[in-house]
Short mmCIF file of C-alpha atoms in Angstrom, two decimals:
data_model
loop_
_atom_site.label_atom_id
_atom_site.label_comp_id
_atom_site.label_asym_id
_atom_site.label_seq_id
_atom_site.Cartn_x
_atom_site.Cartn_y
_atom_site.Cartn_z
CA MET Z 1 -0.11 0.71 -0.66
CA SER Z 2 1.08 3.52 -1.02
CA LEU Z 3 1.49 6.36 1.68
CA PHE Z 4 -1.34 7.92 -0.30
CA GLU Z 5 -3.28 5.38 -0.57
CA LYS Z 6 -3.13 5.02 3.21
CA THR Z 7 -3.25 8.48 3.85
CA GLU Z 8 -7.05 8.40 2.11
CA GLN Z 9 -7.96 5.15 4.01
CA GLN Z 10 -7.42 7.17 7.32
CA ASN Z 11 -9.07 10.21 6.23
CA LEU Z 12 -11.94 8.35 5.30
CA LYS Z 13 -12.14 6.20 8.53
CA GLN Z 14 -11.45 9.30 10.18
CA VAL Z 15 -14.78 10.70 8.85
CA GLN Z 16 -16.97 7.45 9.05
CA PRO Z 17 -19.49 7.01 11.79
CA LEU Z 18 -19.03 4.71 14.40
CA ALA Z 19 -21.30 2.01 13.69
CA ALA Z 20 -19.73 1.83 10.37
CA ARG Z 21 -15.59 1.76 12.24
CA MET Z 22 -17.26 -0.83 14.63
CA ARG Z 23 -18.79 -3.39 12.07
CA PRO Z 24 -17.20 -6.71 12.43
CA ARG Z 25 -14.84 -8.49 10.35
CA SER Z 26 -14.82 -11.61 11.70
CA LEU Z 27 -17.02 -14.26 13.28
CA GLN Z 28 -15.65 -13.30 16.75
CA GLU Z 29 -16.34 -10.27 16.15
CA PHE Z 30 -19.58 -10.22 15.40
CA VAL Z 31 -22.69 -10.34 18.23
CA GLY Z 32 -25.53 -11.33 18.49
CA GLN Z 33 -27.65 -14.32 16.44
CA LYS Z 34 -26.17 -17.42 19.19
CA GLN Z 35 -28.91 -19.19 17.74
CA LEU Z 36 -27.70 -19.60 13.83
CA LEU Z 37 -24.04 -19.16 14.78
CA GLY Z 38 -23.78 -21.07 18.07
CA SER Z 39 -21.55 -24.38 18.06
CA GLY Z 40 -23.44 -27.35 16.34
CA GLN Z 41 -25.78 -24.65 15.09
CA LEU Z 42 -26.81 -25.16 10.46
CA LEU Z 43 -25.38 -21.38 9.02
CA ARG Z 44 -22.74 -22.45 10.98
CA ARG Z 45 -22.40 -26.26 10.15
CA LEU Z 46 -22.69 -25.07 6.67
CA ILE Z 47 -19.56 -22.08 6.98
CA GLU Z 48 -16.95 -24.81 8.57
CA ALA Z 49 -17.63 -27.14 5.40
CA ASP Z 50 -17.69 -23.93 3.72
CA ARG Z 51 -21.53 -25.10 1.60
CA ILE Z 52 -22.77 -21.45 1.00
CA GLY Z 53 -25.02 -22.02 -1.10
CA SER Z 54 -28.49 -20.12 -1.32
CA VAL Z 55 -29.81 -18.19 1.83
CA ILE Z 56 -31.93 -15.97 2.57
CA PHE Z 57 -31.36 -13.66 5.96
CA PHE Z 58 -34.88 -12.20 7.29
CA GLY Z 59 -35.36 -10.22 10.23
CA PRO Z 60 -35.33 -6.71 11.44
CA PRO Z 61 -33.80 -3.40 10.45
CA GLY Z 62 -29.73 -4.14 12.59
CA THR Z 63 -29.81 -7.09 13.54
CA GLY Z 64 -26.08 -7.47 11.01
CA LYS Z 65 -27.41 -9.21 7.98
CA THR Z 66 -25.52 -7.74 5.75
CA THR Z 67 -22.19 -7.57 7.93
CA LEU Z 68 -22.01 -11.40 8.35
CA ALA Z 69 -23.19 -11.81 4.76
CA ARG Z 70 -19.50 -9.50 4.17
CA ILE Z 71 -18.01 -11.86 6.60
CA LEU Z 72 -18.78 -15.04 4.88
CA ALA Z 73 -17.24 -13.72 1.67
CA THR Z 74 -14.16 -13.30 3.62
CA GLU Z 75 -14.47 -16.86 6.06
CA THR Z 76 -15.50 -18.93 2.59
CA HIS Z 77 -12.78 -16.91 0.30
CA ARG Z 78 -15.44 -15.44 -2.13
CA LYS Z 79 -15.33 -12.75 -4.38
CA PHE Z 80 -18.57 -10.59 -2.66
CA MET Z 81 -20.59 -8.47 -4.57
CA GLN Z 82 -23.63 -6.36 -3.59
CA LEU Z 83 -26.77 -5.53 -5.46
CA SER Z 84 -29.06 -3.54 -3.60
CA ALA Z 85 -32.63 -4.39 -4.83
CA VAL Z 86 -33.85 -0.71 -4.56
CA LEU Z 87 -31.38 0.68 -6.38
CA HIS Z 88 -30.53 -1.88 -9.02
CA GLY Z 89 -32.76 -3.71 -11.51
CA VAL Z 90 -32.15 -6.68 -13.89
CA LYS Z 91 -29.69 -4.86 -16.08
CA ASP Z 92 -27.67 -5.31 -13.14
CA LEU Z 93 -28.16 -8.37 -11.79
CA ARG Z 94 -27.14 -10.48 -15.50
CA GLU Z 95 -24.18 -8.21 -15.01
CA VAL Z 96 -22.91 -9.34 -12.35
CA LEU Z 97 -23.59 -13.17 -13.20
CA GLU Z 98 -22.14 -12.92 -16.10
CA GLN Z 99 -18.88 -11.86 -14.04
CA ALA Z 100 -18.69 -14.17 -11.85
CA ARG Z 101 -19.58 -16.92 -14.66
CA ASN Z 102 -16.14 -15.94 -16.30
CA ASP Z 103 -14.53 -16.13 -12.94
CA VAL Z 104 -15.86 -19.72 -12.22
CA ALA Z 105 -14.07 -20.83 -16.14
CA ALA Z 106 -11.49 -18.93 -15.47
CA GLY Z 107 -10.79 -20.47 -12.39
CA ASP Z 108 -10.99 -17.86 -10.24
CA SER Z 109 -12.43 -17.61 -7.03
CA SER Z 110 -15.96 -18.59 -6.88
CA THR Z 111 -18.70 -15.40 -5.79
CA LEU Z 112 -20.94 -14.12 -3.11
CA LEU Z 113 -23.32 -12.03 -4.25
CA PHE Z 114 -25.28 -10.40 -1.31
CA ILE Z 115 -29.04 -8.30 -2.39
CA ASP Z 116 -30.14 -5.70 0.08
CA GLU Z 117 -34.40 -5.91 0.46
CA ILE Z 118 -34.40 -8.94 -1.97
CA HIS Z 119 -38.07 -8.71 -1.33
CA ARG Z 120 -38.10 -5.92 -3.41
CA PHE Z 121 -36.95 -7.12 -5.98
CA ASN Z 122 -40.26 -8.41 -9.10
CA ARG Z 123 -40.37 -11.85 -9.93
CA SER Z 124 -38.92 -11.56 -13.37
CA GLN Z 125 -36.19 -10.44 -11.30
CA GLN Z 126 -36.30 -12.87 -8.88
CA ASP Z 127 -35.94 -15.88 -11.41
CA ALA Z 128 -33.18 -14.18 -13.17
CA LEU Z 129 -31.11 -15.71 -10.47
CA LEU Z 130 -32.05 -19.61 -10.73
CA ASP Z 131 -29.86 -20.91 -12.71
CA ASP Z 132 -26.91 -19.33 -11.32
CA VAL Z 133 -27.90 -20.39 -8.07
CA GLU Z 134 -28.81 -23.53 -9.00
CA ASN Z 135 -25.66 -24.64 -11.00
CA GLY Z 136 -23.04 -23.00 -7.84
CA ILE Z 137 -21.88 -19.58 -10.30
CA VAL Z 138 -22.44 -17.79 -6.68
CA SER Z 139 -23.46 -18.24 -3.76
CA LEU Z 140 -26.33 -15.97 -3.27
CA ILE Z 141 -27.66 -14.11 -0.10
CA GLY Z 142 -30.82 -12.08 -0.26
CA ALA Z 143 -31.83 -10.07 3.05
CA THR Z 144 -35.29 -9.14 4.10
CA THR Z 145 -36.73 -7.55 6.69
CA ALA Z 146 -39.98 -8.76 5.19
CA ASN Z 147 -41.70 -12.61 5.94
CA PRO Z 148 -39.72 -14.45 2.78
CA PHE Z 149 -42.71 -17.13 2.87
CA PHE Z 150 -44.80 -13.49 1.90
CA ALA Z 151 -42.65 -12.00 -0.08
CA VAL Z 152 -39.98 -14.18 -2.35
CA ASN Z 153 -40.49 -16.74 -4.81
CA GLY Z 154 -41.47 -19.75 -4.16
CA ALA Z 155 -38.86 -21.02 -6.83
CA LEU Z 156 -36.47 -19.12 -5.01
CA LEU Z 157 -37.33 -19.87 -1.72
CA SER Z 158 -37.54 -24.19 -2.44
CA ARG Z 159 -33.31 -23.48 -3.34
CA SER Z 160 -32.57 -21.49 -0.39
CA GLN Z 161 -32.00 -21.91 3.55
CA ILE Z 162 -33.66 -19.10 5.29
CA PHE Z 163 -32.34 -17.88 8.90
CA SER Z 164 -34.59 -15.05 11.02
CA PHE Z 165 -32.31 -12.95 13.26
CA GLU Z 166 -32.68 -11.64 16.45
CA PRO Z 167 -33.53 -8.51 18.32
CA LEU Z 168 -30.12 -7.98 20.18
CA THR Z 169 -30.16 -8.82 23.02
CA THR Z 170 -29.37 -6.77 26.42
CA ASP Z 171 -26.45 -8.92 26.45
CA ASP Z 172 -25.56 -8.28 23.19
CA ILE Z 173 -25.79 -4.97 23.69
CA LYS Z 174 -23.09 -4.66 26.84
CA GLU Z 175 -21.01 -6.48 24.67
CA LEU Z 176 -21.46 -4.02 21.88
CA LEU Z 177 -20.55 -1.37 23.86
CA SER Z 178 -17.54 -2.23 25.88
CA ARG Z 179 -15.80 -3.41 22.72
CA ALA Z 180 -17.00 0.36 21.21
CA LEU Z 181 -15.63 2.04 24.64
CA THR Z 182 -12.70 0.26 25.08
CA ASP Z 183 -11.76 -0.76 21.23
CA THR Z 184 -9.03 2.06 20.76
CA GLU Z 185 -8.07 2.11 17.31
CA PHE Z 186 -11.91 2.34 16.20
CA GLY Z 187 -13.91 2.92 18.46
CA LEU Z 188 -13.57 5.22 21.67
CA GLY Z 189 -10.92 3.61 23.62
CA SER Z 190 -8.40 6.63 23.58
CA LEU Z 191 -11.17 9.15 25.49
CA GLY Z 192 -11.19 6.59 28.85
CA LEU Z 193 -15.21 7.07 29.11
CA SER Z 194 -17.55 4.63 31.24
CA ILE Z 195 -21.22 4.73 31.14
CA GLU Z 196 -23.53 3.60 33.72
CA PRO Z 197 -25.60 0.98 34.57
CA ASP Z 198 -28.71 2.48 33.60
CA ALA Z 199 -27.76 3.36 30.69
CA ILE Z 200 -27.58 0.35 29.11
CA GLU Z 201 -30.98 -0.53 30.33
CA VAL Z 202 -31.98 2.64 28.15
CA LEU Z 203 -29.50 2.11 25.15
CA SER Z 204 -31.31 -0.90 25.60
CA GLN Z 205 -34.76 0.14 25.54
CA ILE Z 206 -34.36 2.17 23.32
CA SER Z 207 -32.67 0.44 20.63
CA ASP Z 208 -34.73 -1.94 20.15
CA GLY Z 209 -32.07 -4.46 19.44
CA ASP Z 210 -30.79 -2.64 16.03
CA ALA Z 211 -26.96 -2.78 16.46
CA ARG Z 212 -26.11 0.78 14.12
CA ARG Z 213 -28.85 2.61 16.30
CA VAL Z 214 -27.33 1.23 19.54
CA LEU Z 215 -23.61 2.62 18.81
CA SER Z 216 -24.92 6.18 16.94
CA VAL Z 217 -26.77 7.30 20.50
CA LEU Z 218 -23.62 6.16 22.74
CA GLU Z 219 -21.83 8.26 20.21
CA ILE Z 220 -23.57 11.70 20.63
CA ALA Z 221 -23.32 10.39 24.49
CA ALA Z 222 -19.92 10.00 24.22
CA LEU Z 223 -18.86 13.20 22.17
CA SER Z 224 -21.76 15.81 23.66
CA LEU Z 225 -19.70 15.50 27.51
CA ARG Z 226 -19.24 18.77 29.04
CA GLY Z 227 -15.83 19.20 30.66
CA ALA Z 228 -14.58 16.89 32.46
CA GLU Z 229 -17.15 14.43 32.75
CA GLN Z 230 -15.93 11.02 31.87
CA ARG Z 231 -19.47 8.74 32.87
CA ILE Z 232 -21.91 8.65 30.21
CA THR Z 233 -25.38 8.14 31.67
CA ALA Z 234 -29.11 7.43 31.46
CA GLN Z 235 -30.00 11.21 31.22
CA ALA Z 236 -27.28 11.85 28.70
CA ILE Z 237 -28.48 8.47 26.41
CA HIS Z 238 -31.76 10.39 26.31
CA GLU Z 239 -30.50 13.62 25.38
CA SER Z 240 -28.36 11.80 22.30
CA SER Z 241 -31.47 10.12 21.23
CA ALA Z 242 -34.11 11.16 18.93
CA GLU Z 243 -38.06 10.77 19.03
CA ARG Z 244 -37.82 7.43 18.35
CA SER Z 245 -38.78 6.48 15.60
CA TYR Z 246 -41.68 3.24 15.48
CA VAL Z 247 -41.67 1.17 12.13
CA TYR Z 248 -45.36 -0.86 11.07
CA ASP Z 249 -46.09 -2.44 8.00
CA SER Z 250 -49.52 -2.83 8.10
CA THR Z 251 -50.06 -4.63 5.13
CA GLY Z 252 -46.78 -6.75 6.22
CA ASP Z 253 -46.02 -9.47 8.43
CA GLU Z 254 -45.82 -7.87 11.15
CA HIS Z 255 -49.65 -6.85 10.72
CA TYR Z 256 -50.54 -9.92 11.03
CA ASP Z 257 -48.09 -11.30 13.96
CA CYS Z 258 -49.64 -8.63 15.95
CA ALA Z 259 -53.12 -9.26 15.26
CA SER Z 260 -51.96 -12.25 16.27
CA ALA Z 261 -50.99 -11.48 19.24
CA LEU Z 262 -53.82 -9.58 20.00
CA ILE Z 263 -56.37 -12.25 19.40
CA LYS Z 264 -54.08 -14.82 21.57
CA SER Z 265 -54.14 -12.87 24.47
CA ILE Z 266 -57.66 -11.82 24.95
CA ARG Z 267 -58.55 -15.34 24.16
CA GLY Z 268 -56.03 -16.24 27.13
CA SER Z 269 -57.88 -13.59 29.16
CA ASP Z 270 -54.72 -10.98 29.67
CA PRO Z 271 -55.76 -7.73 29.08
CA ASP Z 272 -52.52 -6.10 30.04
CA ALA Z 273 -51.59 -8.43 27.18
CA GLY Z 274 -54.37 -6.84 24.83
CA LEU Z 275 -53.96 -3.97 25.25
CA TYR Z 276 -50.14 -3.96 24.55
CA TRP Z 277 -50.87 -5.45 21.32
CA LEU Z 278 -53.54 -2.88 20.99
CA ALA Z 279 -51.11 0.41 21.48
CA ARG Z 280 -48.78 -1.62 18.49
CA MET Z 281 -51.30 -1.79 15.68
CA LEU Z 282 -52.63 2.17 17.15
CA GLU Z 283 -49.00 3.65 16.67
CA GLY Z 284 -48.39 2.16 13.85
CA GLY Z 285 -51.14 3.15 11.60
CA GLU Z 286 -53.85 0.18 11.78
CA ASP Z 287 -57.19 0.78 10.44
CA ILE Z 288 -59.63 0.44 13.11
CA ARG Z 289 -62.08 -1.14 10.94
CA PHE Z 290 -59.38 -4.16 11.04
CA LEU Z 291 -59.49 -3.94 14.54
CA CYS Z 292 -63.27 -3.37 15.76
CA ARG Z 293 -63.65 -6.50 12.58
CA ARG Z 294 -61.48 -8.46 14.75
CA LEU Z 295 -62.89 -8.30 17.83
CA VAL Z 296 -66.32 -8.76 16.77
CA ILE Z 297 -65.37 -11.91 14.95
CA LEU Z 298 -63.18 -12.88 18.72
CA ALA Z 299 -66.76 -11.83 20.50
CA SER Z 300 -68.17 -15.11 18.83
CA GLU Z 301 -65.88 -17.27 18.54
CA ASP Z 302 -64.24 -16.77 21.34
CA VAL Z 303 -66.21 -16.08 23.97
CA GLY Z 304 -69.58 -17.19 22.75
CA ASN Z 305 -72.90 -17.72 24.67
CA ALA Z 306 -70.50 -17.89 27.97
CA ASP Z 307 -71.19 -13.63 28.10
CA PRO Z 308 -73.67 -12.73 25.12
CA HIS Z 309 -73.32 -9.36 26.17
CA ALA Z 310 -69.67 -9.81 24.43
CA MET Z 311 -71.48 -9.46 20.56
CA PRO Z 312 -73.41 -6.29 21.14
CA LEU Z 313 -69.96 -4.36 22.78
CA ALA Z 314 -68.29 -5.51 19.98
CA VAL Z 315 -69.89 -4.56 17.78
CA SER Z 316 -71.75 -1.03 19.80
CA CYS Z 317 -67.87 -0.41 19.38
CA PHE Z 318 -67.19 -1.01 15.44
CA SER Z 319 -70.05 1.36 14.56
CA ALA Z 320 -68.86 3.91 17.44
CA CYS Z 321 -64.99 4.02 16.53
CA GLU Z 322 -66.50 4.16 12.77
CA GLN Z 323 -68.51 7.85 13.52
CA ILE Z 324 -65.44 8.85 16.29
CA GLY Z 325 -62.59 7.60 14.40
CA MET Z 326 -59.25 8.72 15.97
CA PRO Z 327 -57.73 9.22 17.74
CA GLU Z 328 -60.42 9.20 20.85
CA SER Z 329 -61.92 5.91 19.53
CA LYS Z 330 -58.66 4.06 21.62
CA TYR Z 331 -60.56 4.61 24.11
CA ILE Z 332 -63.38 2.73 22.38
CA LEU Z 333 -61.37 -0.46 21.46
CA ALA Z 334 -59.73 0.24 24.82
CA GLN Z 335 -62.41 -0.44 26.88
CA THR Z 336 -63.04 -3.70 24.14
CA VAL Z 337 -60.26 -5.29 24.65
CA THR Z 338 -60.51 -4.94 28.27
CA TYR Z 339 -63.76 -6.54 28.91
CA LEU Z 340 -63.63 -8.97 25.97
CA ALA Z 341 -60.33 -10.22 27.57
CA CYS Z 342 -62.44 -10.63 31.10
CA CYS Z 343 -64.74 -12.26 30.09
CA PRO Z 344 -65.42 -16.05 30.56
CA LYS Z 345 -64.27 -18.36 27.40
CA SER Z 346 -66.18 -20.57 25.25
CA ASN Z 347 -66.26 -21.82 21.84
CA ALA Z 348 -68.37 -24.28 22.21
CA SER Z 349 -70.58 -22.95 19.39
CA THR Z 350 -67.51 -22.27 17.02
CA VAL Z 351 -67.08 -26.49 17.93
CA ALA Z 352 -70.86 -26.84 17.19
CA ILE Z 353 -70.61 -25.62 13.50
CA GLY Z 354 -67.77 -26.64 12.41
CA GLN Z 355 -68.93 -30.06 13.21
CA ALA Z 356 -72.30 -29.87 11.87
CA ILE Z 357 -70.74 -28.36 8.47
CA GLU Z 358 -68.23 -31.16 8.78
CA ASP Z 359 -71.87 -34.05 8.10
CA VAL Z 360 -72.90 -32.02 5.72
CA ARG Z 361 -69.80 -31.91 3.50
CA SER Z 362 -68.61 -35.87 4.18
CA ARG Z 363 -72.29 -37.43 5.84
CA ARG Z 364 -75.40 -38.78 3.52
CA VAL Z 365 -77.54 -35.56 3.23
CA ILE Z 366 -80.44 -35.55 5.87
CA PRO Z 367 -84.01 -35.37 4.74
CA VAL Z 368 -86.36 -31.81 6.47
CA PRO Z 369 -88.63 -33.82 7.87
CA LYS Z 370 -92.04 -33.84 6.42
CA HIS Z 371 -93.76 -31.58 9.37
CA LEU Z 372 -91.07 -29.36 9.50
CA ARG Z 373 -91.71 -28.71 5.39
CA GLY Z 374 -93.43 -25.40 4.21
CA SER Z 375 -96.58 -26.03 3.69
CA GLY Z 376 -97.35 -22.50 2.58
CA TYR Z 377 -98.35 -23.13 -0.97
CA ASP Z 378 -101.46 -25.06 -3.07
CA GLY Z 379 -100.74 -28.59 -3.19
CA ALA Z 380 -98.12 -28.75 0.37
CA LYS Z 381 -101.62 -30.77 1.67
CA GLN Z 382 -101.02 -33.73 -0.90
CA LEU Z 383 -97.73 -33.54 0.12
CA GLU Z 384 -98.54 -33.67 3.41
CA HIS Z 385 -95.76 -31.15 3.88
CA GLY Z 386 -96.18 -29.63 7.41
CA VAL Z 387 -98.65 -31.93 8.34
CA GLY Z 388 -98.29 -32.87 12.60
CA TYR Z 389 -96.33 -29.44 13.13
CA GLN Z 390 -96.92 -28.62 16.47
CA TYR Z 391 -96.80 -25.15 17.64
CA SER Z 392 -94.14 -24.75 20.28
CA HIS Z 393 -96.25 -21.52 21.75
CA ASN Z 394 -99.30 -22.84 22.56
CA GLU Z 395 -97.04 -25.87 24.92
CA PRO Z 396 -96.63 -24.95 28.26
CA ASP Z 397 -92.39 -24.69 28.90
CA GLY Z 398 -92.57 -23.14 25.03
CA ILE Z 399 -91.12 -26.64 24.00
CA ALA Z 400 -93.09 -29.12 21.80
CA ALA Z 401 -92.55 -32.58 22.12
CA GLN Z 402 -91.26 -33.36 18.89
CA ASP Z 403 -88.69 -34.35 16.24
CA TYR Z 404 -86.40 -31.14 14.41
CA LEU Z 405 -83.34 -33.62 12.83
CA GLY Z 406 -84.49 -36.69 12.20
CA VAL Z 407 -81.11 -38.68 13.50
CA ASP Z 408 -79.99 -38.10 16.83
CA CYS Z 409 -77.24 -35.99 16.54
CA GLU Z 410 -76.05 -33.54 19.13
CA TYR Z 411 -73.12 -30.56 18.37
CA TYR Z 412 -73.74 -28.52 20.45
CA HIS Z 413 -72.15 -29.00 24.64
CA PRO Z 414 -72.25 -25.83 26.87
CA VAL Z 415 -69.60 -25.38 28.56
CA ASP Z 416 -69.31 -24.85 32.66
CA ARG Z 417 -68.60 -21.07 32.29
CA GLY Z 418 -70.98 -17.81 32.05
CA PHE Z 419 -74.04 -17.77 31.33
CA GLU Z 420 -73.21 -20.64 29.25
CA SER Z 421 -73.50 -23.33 32.41
CA GLU Z 422 -76.88 -21.61 32.63
CA LEU Z 423 -77.78 -22.49 29.05
CA ALA Z 424 -75.89 -25.92 30.21
CA ALA Z 425 -78.73 -27.34 32.33
CA ARG Z 426 -81.77 -25.68 30.39
CA LEU Z 427 -80.37 -27.90 27.61
CA GLU Z 428 -80.23 -30.93 28.60
CA SER Z 429 -83.69 -30.86 29.50
CA ILE Z 430 -84.18 -29.75 26.74
CA ARG Z 431 -82.79 -32.28 24.82
CA GLU Z 432 -84.85 -35.33 27.32
CA LYS Z 433 -87.55 -33.84 26.74
CA LEU Z 434 -86.87 -34.22 22.10
CA ARG Z 435 -85.24 -37.44 23.27
CA GLN Z 436 -88.16 -38.98 24.12
CA THR Z 437 -89.93 -38.19 21.47
CA ARG Z 438 -87.17 -39.48 18.38
CA LYS Z 439 -86.90 -42.40 20.02
CA SER Z 440 -91.13 -42.83 19.62
CA THR Z 441 -90.51 -41.26 15.87
CA PRO Z 442 -89.98 -42.86 12.28
CA ASP Z 443 -86.28 -41.65 11.01
CA ALA Z 444 -86.79 -39.73 8.84
CA SER Z 445 -83.77 -40.63 6.81
CA ALA Z 446 -85.24 -43.70 5.55
CA GLU Z 447 -87.77 -41.99 3.67
#
């Protein structure tokens, strides 16, 4: 390296932010993702066996997807090429693939092709990768923040291993901070700083496990210390961080995951968890009509007859939110979520209709018994439709002892919770009366 080249590199390094300077250069320096890189884990075994084919890195920003791709190229002695699906098109992609084929043909190192935001490539762009990936011309690493099972073509998925990245843990962040504060070549070691435990906790909370954000806030806090201060406090971290930005894709994977968590929390009778997931979705700009629809469905599907008030409350919530809108609708939604979470739960009617539908689909269709058939037309009496029907309101208890199905079958089994326990006791006496009638009535299905 010439003197000029060395000076140029030093000048470029001086303007780099801390997050760029502290980028790991080997697997030993990489922080986090132990579920992928720990001893015996699949990705670690692929690296050690030099068998990186086509992989998809899926996870939130700042978790090391790009950094790890660069490290893998170094560890496996491959040429590293990077494209962005936002900035590059098919022409750029084909040029890189052509160069990779020429390199392999000439006996040079093979190429590790890293494509950032690969889910933004359309179908034809993704398909352009298939042959060279399958033939081993390139080792592909696609990075995406969107669920690849939604965003990546099935043909490419079938040729790829998918590895899910997780946000950095508090322990990971502690390790990252320790390195940044002690590294004298690339970090802040020359400043002789320390950081308070409370400041680490605050930084863990506001960073959401994003290493880039951790180091950016740390650098601002360190460089803005006044006078002889050598200790970074929680207050310094607060003062050095901008208003927290919250990323939420109301049409993507996070939308479905948060909705699932909301419903499961309410079903599990945890109003606090339900409120948190509701807040996540509201802060992310979720459509309140979607939330209302889910709550109405839950009121029937999971609360059911255990609390008959749940359904009208959920429907009223829907109506009120449509008329009022945000931000005040959050109070209506919160009331509904907490009520539904605290309700006794029953899915007895949900299970019952499922079993009835299964019988309709898979078994012989039961004909309508003649006494239940419509009789309001000429010729009905001649066909004996409606003959023998007993009007229930003429009975002292309002229950006519007659067969309503033609076969002995029970679908609805009330649970012993809430109002449904009262229904269970009443239904048992009703069924006993109907059973006696059915025993003395010919099987309608034999007609």
